[in-house]
mmCIF file of C-alpha atoms in Angstrom:
data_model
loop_
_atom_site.group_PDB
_atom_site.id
_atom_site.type_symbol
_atom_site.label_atom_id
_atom_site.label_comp_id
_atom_site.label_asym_id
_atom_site.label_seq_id
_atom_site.Cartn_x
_atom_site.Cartn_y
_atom_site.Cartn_z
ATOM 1 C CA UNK I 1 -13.995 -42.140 114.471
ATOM 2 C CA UNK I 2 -11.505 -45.066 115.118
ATOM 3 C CA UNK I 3 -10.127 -47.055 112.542
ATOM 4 C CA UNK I 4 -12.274 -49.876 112.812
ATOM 5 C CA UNK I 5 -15.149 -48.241 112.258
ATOM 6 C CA UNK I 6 -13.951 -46.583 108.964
ATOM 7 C CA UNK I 7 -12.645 -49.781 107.971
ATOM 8 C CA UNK I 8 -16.533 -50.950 108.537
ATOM 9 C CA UNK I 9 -18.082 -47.908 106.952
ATOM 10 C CA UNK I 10 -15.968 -48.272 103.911
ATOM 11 C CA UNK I 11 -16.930 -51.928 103.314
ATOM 12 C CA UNK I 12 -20.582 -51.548 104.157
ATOM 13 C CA UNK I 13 -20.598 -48.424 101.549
ATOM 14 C CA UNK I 14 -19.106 -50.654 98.960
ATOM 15 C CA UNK I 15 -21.669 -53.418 99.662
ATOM 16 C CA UNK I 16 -24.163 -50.485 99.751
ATOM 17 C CA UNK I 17 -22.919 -49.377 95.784
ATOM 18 C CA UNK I 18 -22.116 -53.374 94.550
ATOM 19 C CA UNK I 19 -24.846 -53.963 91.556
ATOM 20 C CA UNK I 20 -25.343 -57.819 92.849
ATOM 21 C CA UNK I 21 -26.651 -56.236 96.435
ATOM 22 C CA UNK I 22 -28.686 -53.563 94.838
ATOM 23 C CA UNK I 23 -30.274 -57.075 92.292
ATOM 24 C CA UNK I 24 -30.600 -58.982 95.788
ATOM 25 C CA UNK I 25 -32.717 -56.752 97.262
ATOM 26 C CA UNK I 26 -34.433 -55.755 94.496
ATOM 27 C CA UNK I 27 -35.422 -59.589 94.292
ATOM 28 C CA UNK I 28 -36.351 -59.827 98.178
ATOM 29 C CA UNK I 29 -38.876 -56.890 97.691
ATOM 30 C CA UNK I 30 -40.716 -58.685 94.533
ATOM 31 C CA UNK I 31 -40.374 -62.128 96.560
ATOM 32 C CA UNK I 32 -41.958 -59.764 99.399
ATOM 33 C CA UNK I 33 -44.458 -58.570 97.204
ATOM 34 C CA UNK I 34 -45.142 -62.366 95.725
ATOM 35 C CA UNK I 35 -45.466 -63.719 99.311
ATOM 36 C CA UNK I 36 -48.399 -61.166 99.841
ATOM 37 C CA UNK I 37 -50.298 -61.843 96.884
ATOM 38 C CA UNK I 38 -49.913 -65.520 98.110
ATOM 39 C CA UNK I 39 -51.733 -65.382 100.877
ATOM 40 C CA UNK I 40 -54.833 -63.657 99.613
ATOM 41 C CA UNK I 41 -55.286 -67.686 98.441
ATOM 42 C CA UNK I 42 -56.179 -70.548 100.035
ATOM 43 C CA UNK I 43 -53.157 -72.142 101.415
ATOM 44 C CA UNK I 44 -52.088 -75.730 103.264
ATOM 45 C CA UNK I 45 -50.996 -75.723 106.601
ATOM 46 C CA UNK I 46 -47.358 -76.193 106.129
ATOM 47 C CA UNK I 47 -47.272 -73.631 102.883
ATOM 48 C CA UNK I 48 -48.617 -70.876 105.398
ATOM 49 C CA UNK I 49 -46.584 -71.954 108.233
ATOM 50 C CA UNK I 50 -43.558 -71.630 105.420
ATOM 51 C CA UNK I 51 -44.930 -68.172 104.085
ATOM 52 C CA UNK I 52 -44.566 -66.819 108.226
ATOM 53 C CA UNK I 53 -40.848 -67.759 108.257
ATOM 54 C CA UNK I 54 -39.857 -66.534 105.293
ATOM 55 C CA UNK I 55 -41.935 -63.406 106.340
ATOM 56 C CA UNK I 56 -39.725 -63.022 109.291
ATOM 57 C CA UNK I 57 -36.701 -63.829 107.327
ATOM 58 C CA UNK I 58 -37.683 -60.890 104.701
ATOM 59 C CA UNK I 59 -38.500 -57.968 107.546
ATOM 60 C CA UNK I 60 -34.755 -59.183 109.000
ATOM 61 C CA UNK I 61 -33.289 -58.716 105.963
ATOM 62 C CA UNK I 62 -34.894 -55.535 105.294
ATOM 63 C CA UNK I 63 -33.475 -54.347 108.672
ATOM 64 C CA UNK I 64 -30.336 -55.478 108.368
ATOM 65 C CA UNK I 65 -29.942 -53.630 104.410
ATOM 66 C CA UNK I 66 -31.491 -50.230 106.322
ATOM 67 C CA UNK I 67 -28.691 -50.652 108.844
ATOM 68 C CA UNK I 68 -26.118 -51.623 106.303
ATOM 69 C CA UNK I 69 -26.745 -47.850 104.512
ATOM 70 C CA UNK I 70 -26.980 -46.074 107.943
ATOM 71 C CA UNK I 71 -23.509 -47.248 108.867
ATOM 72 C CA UNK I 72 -21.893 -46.562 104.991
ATOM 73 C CA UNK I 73 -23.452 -42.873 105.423
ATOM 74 C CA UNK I 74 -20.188 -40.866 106.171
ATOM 75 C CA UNK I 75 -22.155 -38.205 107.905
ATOM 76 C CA UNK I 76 -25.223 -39.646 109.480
ATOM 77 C CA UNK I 77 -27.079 -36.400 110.445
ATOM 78 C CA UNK I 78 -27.296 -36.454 106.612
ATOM 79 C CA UNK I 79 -28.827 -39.625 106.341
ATOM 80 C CA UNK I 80 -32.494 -38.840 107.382
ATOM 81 C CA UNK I 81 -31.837 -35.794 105.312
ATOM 82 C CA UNK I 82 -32.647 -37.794 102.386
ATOM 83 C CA UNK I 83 -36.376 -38.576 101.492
ATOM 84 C CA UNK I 84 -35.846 -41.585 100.578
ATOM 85 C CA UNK I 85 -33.938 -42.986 103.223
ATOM 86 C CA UNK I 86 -36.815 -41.615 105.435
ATOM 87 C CA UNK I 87 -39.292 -43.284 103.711
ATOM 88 C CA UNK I 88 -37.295 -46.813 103.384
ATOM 89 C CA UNK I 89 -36.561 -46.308 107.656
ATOM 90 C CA UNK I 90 -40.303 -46.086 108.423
ATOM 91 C CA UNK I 91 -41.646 -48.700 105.611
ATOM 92 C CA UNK I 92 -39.173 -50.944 107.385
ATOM 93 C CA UNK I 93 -40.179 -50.209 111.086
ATOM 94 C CA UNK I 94 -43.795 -50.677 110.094
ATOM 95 C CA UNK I 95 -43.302 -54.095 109.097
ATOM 96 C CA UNK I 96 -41.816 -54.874 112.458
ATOM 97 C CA UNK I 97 -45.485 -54.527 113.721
ATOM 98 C CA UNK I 98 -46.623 -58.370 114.761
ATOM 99 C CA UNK I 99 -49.238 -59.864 112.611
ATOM 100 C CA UNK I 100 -49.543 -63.198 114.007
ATOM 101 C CA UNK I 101 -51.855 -63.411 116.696
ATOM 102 C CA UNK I 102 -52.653 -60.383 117.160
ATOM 103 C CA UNK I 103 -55.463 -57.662 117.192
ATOM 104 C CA UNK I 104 -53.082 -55.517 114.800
ATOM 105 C CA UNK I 105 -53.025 -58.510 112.309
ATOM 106 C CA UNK I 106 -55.115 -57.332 109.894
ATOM 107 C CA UNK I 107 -53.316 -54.015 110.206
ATOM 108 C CA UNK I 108 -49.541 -55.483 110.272
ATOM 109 C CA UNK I 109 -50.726 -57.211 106.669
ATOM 110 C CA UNK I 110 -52.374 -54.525 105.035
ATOM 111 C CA UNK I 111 -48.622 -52.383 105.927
ATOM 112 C CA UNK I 112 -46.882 -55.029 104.290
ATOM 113 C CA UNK I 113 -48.195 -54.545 101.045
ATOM 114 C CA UNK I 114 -46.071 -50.920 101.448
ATOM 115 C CA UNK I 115 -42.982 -52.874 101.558
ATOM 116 C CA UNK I 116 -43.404 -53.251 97.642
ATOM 117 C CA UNK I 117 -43.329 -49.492 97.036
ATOM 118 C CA UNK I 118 -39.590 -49.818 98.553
ATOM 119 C CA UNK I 119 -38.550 -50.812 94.878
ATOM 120 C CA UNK I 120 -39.312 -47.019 93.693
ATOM 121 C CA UNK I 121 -36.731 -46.109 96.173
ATOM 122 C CA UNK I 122 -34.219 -48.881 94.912
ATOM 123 C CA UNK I 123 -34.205 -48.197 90.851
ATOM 124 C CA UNK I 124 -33.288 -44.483 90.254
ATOM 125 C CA UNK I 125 -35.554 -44.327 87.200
ATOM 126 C CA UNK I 126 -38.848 -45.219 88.997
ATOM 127 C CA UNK I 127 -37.356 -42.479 91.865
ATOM 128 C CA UNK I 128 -37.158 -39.752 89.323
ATOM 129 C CA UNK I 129 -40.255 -40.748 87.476
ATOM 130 C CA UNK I 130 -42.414 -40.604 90.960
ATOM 131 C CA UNK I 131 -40.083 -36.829 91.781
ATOM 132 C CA UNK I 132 -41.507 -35.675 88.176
ATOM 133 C CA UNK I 133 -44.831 -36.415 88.713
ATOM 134 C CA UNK I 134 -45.017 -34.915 92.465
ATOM 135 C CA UNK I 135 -43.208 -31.402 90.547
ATOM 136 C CA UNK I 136 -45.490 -31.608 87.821
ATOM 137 C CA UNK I 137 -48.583 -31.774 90.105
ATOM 138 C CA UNK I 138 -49.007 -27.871 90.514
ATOM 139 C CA UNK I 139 -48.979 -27.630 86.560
ATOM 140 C CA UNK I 140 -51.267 -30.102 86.287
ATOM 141 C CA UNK I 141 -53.466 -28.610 88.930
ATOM 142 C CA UNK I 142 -54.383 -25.673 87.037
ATOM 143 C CA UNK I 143 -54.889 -28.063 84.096
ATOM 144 C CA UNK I 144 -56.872 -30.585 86.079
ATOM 145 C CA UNK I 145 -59.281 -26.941 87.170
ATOM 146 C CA UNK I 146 -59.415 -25.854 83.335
ATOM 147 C CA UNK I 147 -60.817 -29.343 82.632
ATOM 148 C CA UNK I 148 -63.063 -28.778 85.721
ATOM 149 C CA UNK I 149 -64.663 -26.411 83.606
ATOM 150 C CA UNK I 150 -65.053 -28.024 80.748
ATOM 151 C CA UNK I 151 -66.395 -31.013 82.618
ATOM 152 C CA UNK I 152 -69.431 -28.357 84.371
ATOM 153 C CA UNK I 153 -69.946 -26.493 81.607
ATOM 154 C CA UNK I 154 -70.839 -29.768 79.250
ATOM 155 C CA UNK I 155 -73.011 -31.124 82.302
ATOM 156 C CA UNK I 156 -74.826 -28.338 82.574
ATOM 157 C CA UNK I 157 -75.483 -28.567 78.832
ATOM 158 C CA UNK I 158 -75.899 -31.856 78.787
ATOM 159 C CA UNK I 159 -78.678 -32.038 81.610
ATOM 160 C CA UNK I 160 -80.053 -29.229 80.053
ATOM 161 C CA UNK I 161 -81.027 -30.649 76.928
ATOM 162 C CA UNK I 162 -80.815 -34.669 77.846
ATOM 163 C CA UNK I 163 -82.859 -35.111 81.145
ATOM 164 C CA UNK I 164 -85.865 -36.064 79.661
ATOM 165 C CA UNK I 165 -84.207 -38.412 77.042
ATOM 166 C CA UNK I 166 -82.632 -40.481 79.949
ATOM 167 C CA UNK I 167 -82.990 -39.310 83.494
ATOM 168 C CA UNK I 168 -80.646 -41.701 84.887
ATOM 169 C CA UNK I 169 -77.420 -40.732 82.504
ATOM 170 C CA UNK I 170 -78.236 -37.079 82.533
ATOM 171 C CA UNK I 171 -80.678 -36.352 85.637
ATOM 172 C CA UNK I 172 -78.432 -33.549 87.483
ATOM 173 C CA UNK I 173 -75.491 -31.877 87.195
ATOM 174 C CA UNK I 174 -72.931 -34.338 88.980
ATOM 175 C CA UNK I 175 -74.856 -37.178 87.122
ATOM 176 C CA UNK I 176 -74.371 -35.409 83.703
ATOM 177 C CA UNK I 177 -70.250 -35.747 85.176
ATOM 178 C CA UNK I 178 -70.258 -39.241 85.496
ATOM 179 C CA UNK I 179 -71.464 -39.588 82.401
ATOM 180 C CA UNK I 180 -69.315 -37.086 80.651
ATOM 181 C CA UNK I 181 -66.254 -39.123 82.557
ATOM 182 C CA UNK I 182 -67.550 -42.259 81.135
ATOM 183 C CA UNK I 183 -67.295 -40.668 77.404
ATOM 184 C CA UNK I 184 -64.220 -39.374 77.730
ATOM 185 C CA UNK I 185 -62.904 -42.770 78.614
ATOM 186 C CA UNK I 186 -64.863 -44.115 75.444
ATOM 187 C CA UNK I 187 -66.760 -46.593 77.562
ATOM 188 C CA UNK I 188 -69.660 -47.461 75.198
ATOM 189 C CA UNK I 189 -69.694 -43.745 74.645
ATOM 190 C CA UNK I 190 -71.340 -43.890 70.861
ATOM 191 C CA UNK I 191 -74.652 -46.016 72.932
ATOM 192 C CA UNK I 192 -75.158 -42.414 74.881
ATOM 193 C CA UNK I 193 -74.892 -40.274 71.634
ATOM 194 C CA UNK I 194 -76.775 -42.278 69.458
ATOM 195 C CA UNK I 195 -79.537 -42.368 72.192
ATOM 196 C CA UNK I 196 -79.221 -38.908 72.295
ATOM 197 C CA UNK I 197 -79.337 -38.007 68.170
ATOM 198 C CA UNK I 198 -82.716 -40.082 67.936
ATOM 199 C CA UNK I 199 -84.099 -36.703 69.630
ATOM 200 C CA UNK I 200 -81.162 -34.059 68.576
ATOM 201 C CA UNK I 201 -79.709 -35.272 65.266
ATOM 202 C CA UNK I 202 -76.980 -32.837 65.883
ATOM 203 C CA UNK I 203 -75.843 -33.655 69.222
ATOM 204 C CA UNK I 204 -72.818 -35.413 67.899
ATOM 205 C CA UNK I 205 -71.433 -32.134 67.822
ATOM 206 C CA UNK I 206 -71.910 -32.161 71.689
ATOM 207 C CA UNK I 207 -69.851 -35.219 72.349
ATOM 208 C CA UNK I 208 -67.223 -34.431 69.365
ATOM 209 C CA UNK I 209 -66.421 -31.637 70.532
ATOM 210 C CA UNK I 210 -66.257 -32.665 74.536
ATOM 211 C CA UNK I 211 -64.012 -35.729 73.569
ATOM 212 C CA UNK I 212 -61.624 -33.509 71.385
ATOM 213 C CA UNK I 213 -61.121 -31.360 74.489
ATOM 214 C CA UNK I 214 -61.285 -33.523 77.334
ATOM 215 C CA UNK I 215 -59.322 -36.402 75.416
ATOM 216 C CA UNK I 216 -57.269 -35.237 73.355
ATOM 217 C CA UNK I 217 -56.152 -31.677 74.289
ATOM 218 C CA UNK I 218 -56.016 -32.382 77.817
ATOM 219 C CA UNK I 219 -54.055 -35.382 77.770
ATOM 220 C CA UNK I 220 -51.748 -34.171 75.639
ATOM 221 C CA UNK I 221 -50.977 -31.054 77.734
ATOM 222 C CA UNK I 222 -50.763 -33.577 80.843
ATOM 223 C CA UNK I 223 -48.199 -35.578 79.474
ATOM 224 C CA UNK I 224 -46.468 -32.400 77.802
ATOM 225 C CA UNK I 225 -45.964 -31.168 81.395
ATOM 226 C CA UNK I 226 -44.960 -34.612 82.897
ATOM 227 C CA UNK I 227 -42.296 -35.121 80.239
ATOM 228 C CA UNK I 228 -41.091 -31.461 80.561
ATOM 229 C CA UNK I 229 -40.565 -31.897 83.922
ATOM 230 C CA UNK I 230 -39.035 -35.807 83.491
ATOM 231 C CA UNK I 231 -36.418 -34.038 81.043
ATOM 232 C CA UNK I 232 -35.080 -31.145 83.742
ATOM 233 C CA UNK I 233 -35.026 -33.974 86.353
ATOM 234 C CA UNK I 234 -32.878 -36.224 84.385
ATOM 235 C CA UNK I 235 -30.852 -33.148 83.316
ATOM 236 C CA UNK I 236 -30.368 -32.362 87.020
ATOM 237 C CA UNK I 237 -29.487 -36.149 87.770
ATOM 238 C CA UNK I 238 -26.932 -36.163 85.297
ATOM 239 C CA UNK I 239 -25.167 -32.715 86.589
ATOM 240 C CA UNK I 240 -25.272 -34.423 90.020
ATOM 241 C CA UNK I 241 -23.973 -37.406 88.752
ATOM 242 C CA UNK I 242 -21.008 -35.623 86.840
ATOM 243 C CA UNK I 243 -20.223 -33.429 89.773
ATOM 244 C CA UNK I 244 -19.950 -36.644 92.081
ATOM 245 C CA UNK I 245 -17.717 -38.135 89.857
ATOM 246 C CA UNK I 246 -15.637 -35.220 89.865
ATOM 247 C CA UNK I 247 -15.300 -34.224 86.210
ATOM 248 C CA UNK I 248 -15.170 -30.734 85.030
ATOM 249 C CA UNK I 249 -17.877 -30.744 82.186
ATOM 250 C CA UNK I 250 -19.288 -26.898 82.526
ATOM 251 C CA UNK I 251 -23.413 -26.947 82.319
ATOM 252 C CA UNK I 252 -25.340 -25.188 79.670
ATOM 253 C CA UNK I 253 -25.566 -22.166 82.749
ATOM 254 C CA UNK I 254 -22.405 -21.922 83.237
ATOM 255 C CA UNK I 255 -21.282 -22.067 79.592
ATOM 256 C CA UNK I 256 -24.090 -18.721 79.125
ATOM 257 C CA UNK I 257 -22.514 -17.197 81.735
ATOM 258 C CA UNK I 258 -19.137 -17.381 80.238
ATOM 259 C CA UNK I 259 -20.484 -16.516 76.974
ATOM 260 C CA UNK I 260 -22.450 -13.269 78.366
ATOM 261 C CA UNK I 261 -18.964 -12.156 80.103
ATOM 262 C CA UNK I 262 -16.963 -12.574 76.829
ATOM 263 C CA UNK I 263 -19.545 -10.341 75.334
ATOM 264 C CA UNK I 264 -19.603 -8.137 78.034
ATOM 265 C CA UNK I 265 -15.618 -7.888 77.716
ATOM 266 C CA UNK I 266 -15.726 -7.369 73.611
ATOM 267 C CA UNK I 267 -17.950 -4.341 74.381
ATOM 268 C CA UNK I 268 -16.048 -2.791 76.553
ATOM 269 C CA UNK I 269 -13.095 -2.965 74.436
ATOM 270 C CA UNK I 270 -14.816 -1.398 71.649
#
């Protein structure tokens, strides 16, 4: 690599880092995401005319700022590496598809409305929030099968003992669900039990009960898991981010480590 192009590569991974750029482009993507919501209305002639240029102007930009980062990656094998630079590469050569005049038009606008999910991949904190929830998901799937059961087990209960009271709310099993879903979101929830209590005085019990587990228990342990998983992610950030600025802080590992090897020494001595 010649001088030049270091000289470049430095510059463009200064502009890449500079807080202003990272605000400018974060302000082009909601501007993006404004001038799609815009033309869901109905516009004048020379406001849509104006929404196509600064369309154009916006998909430039955004491949100009994907180039700028490919050319301030030292090592650009390494770049597509990276998830996110993967993602931000193909949201931007989607939105070169034409969407004037076209057949694809309908398809070029309903990809621009991706162009908005580009911020997650700007602001660290919405990247490690998305990261946690995609690590979380195999926790939550065994949670999301437990309430599976609870959910088929108070259907078949519920159709059971309720078809006759209302067929439509409780006629079947997968009825009896969408039902069950709609009391556990407390959508007019007490109109189904009191309906039902004019025949079963007790069957508050039923929908007590359900709520308290579906609700309550289940949420809880959903968002126990998603902010377990938030905390090691931001734990790992911040051990990254250390390490890149070069300090020499020891992690909580390294410092058990150390600790089991001083024990290990003091028993040997002994």
């Amino acid at each position: 690599m010649n001088t030049n192009s270091q000289n470049l590569q430095t510059q463009f991974e200064r502009l890449k880092r500079n807080k202003l750029f990272e605000l400018f482009v974060i302000s082009v993507i909601l501007i993006s995401a404004l001038l799609i919501g815009a033309k869901t209305y109905s516009l004048p002639p020379k406001v849509i005319t104006a929404t196509i240029i600064l369309d154009y102007l916006i998909t430039l930009f955004f491949v100009v700022e994907i180039s700028i980062r490919f050319i301030a990656e030292p090592n650009k094998k390494h770049f597509f590496n990276n998830f996110w630079n993967v993602f931000d590469t193909l949201i931007v050569l989607v939105s070169l598809v034409p969407i004037e005049n076209s057949e694809l038009a309908v398809v070029g606008r309903l990809i621009r409305v991706f162009r908005v999910l580009r911020m997650v991949s700007i602001i660290p904190e919405l990247r490690i929030l998305l990261t946690s929830l995609v690590k979380a998901l195999p926790q939550l799937g065994y949670v999301m099968l437990l309430m599976f059961i609870i959910f088929y087990i108070y259907a078949a209960i519920g159709s059971t003992l309720f078809e006759t009271i209302n067929p439509t709310l409780w006629g079947d099993i997968a009825i009896s669900m969408l039902t069950l879903f709609r009391v556990m979101t407390f959508e007019d929830w007490t109109d189904v039990m009191y309906e039902t209590m004019q025949v079963y005085s007790l069957s508050w019990i039923y929908f007590l009960s359900f709520i308290f587990l579906s609700a309550f228990a289940f949420l809880n342990m959903v968002i126990g898991i998603v902010v377990n998983v938030m905390e090691q992610e931001h734990a790992k950030v911040r051990e990254e981010k250390s390490l890149a600025e070069g300090t020499n802080e020891p992690s909580l590992r390294e410092l058990q480590q150390e600790l089991s090897e001083i024990k290990a020494l003091l028993r040997q001595q002994k």
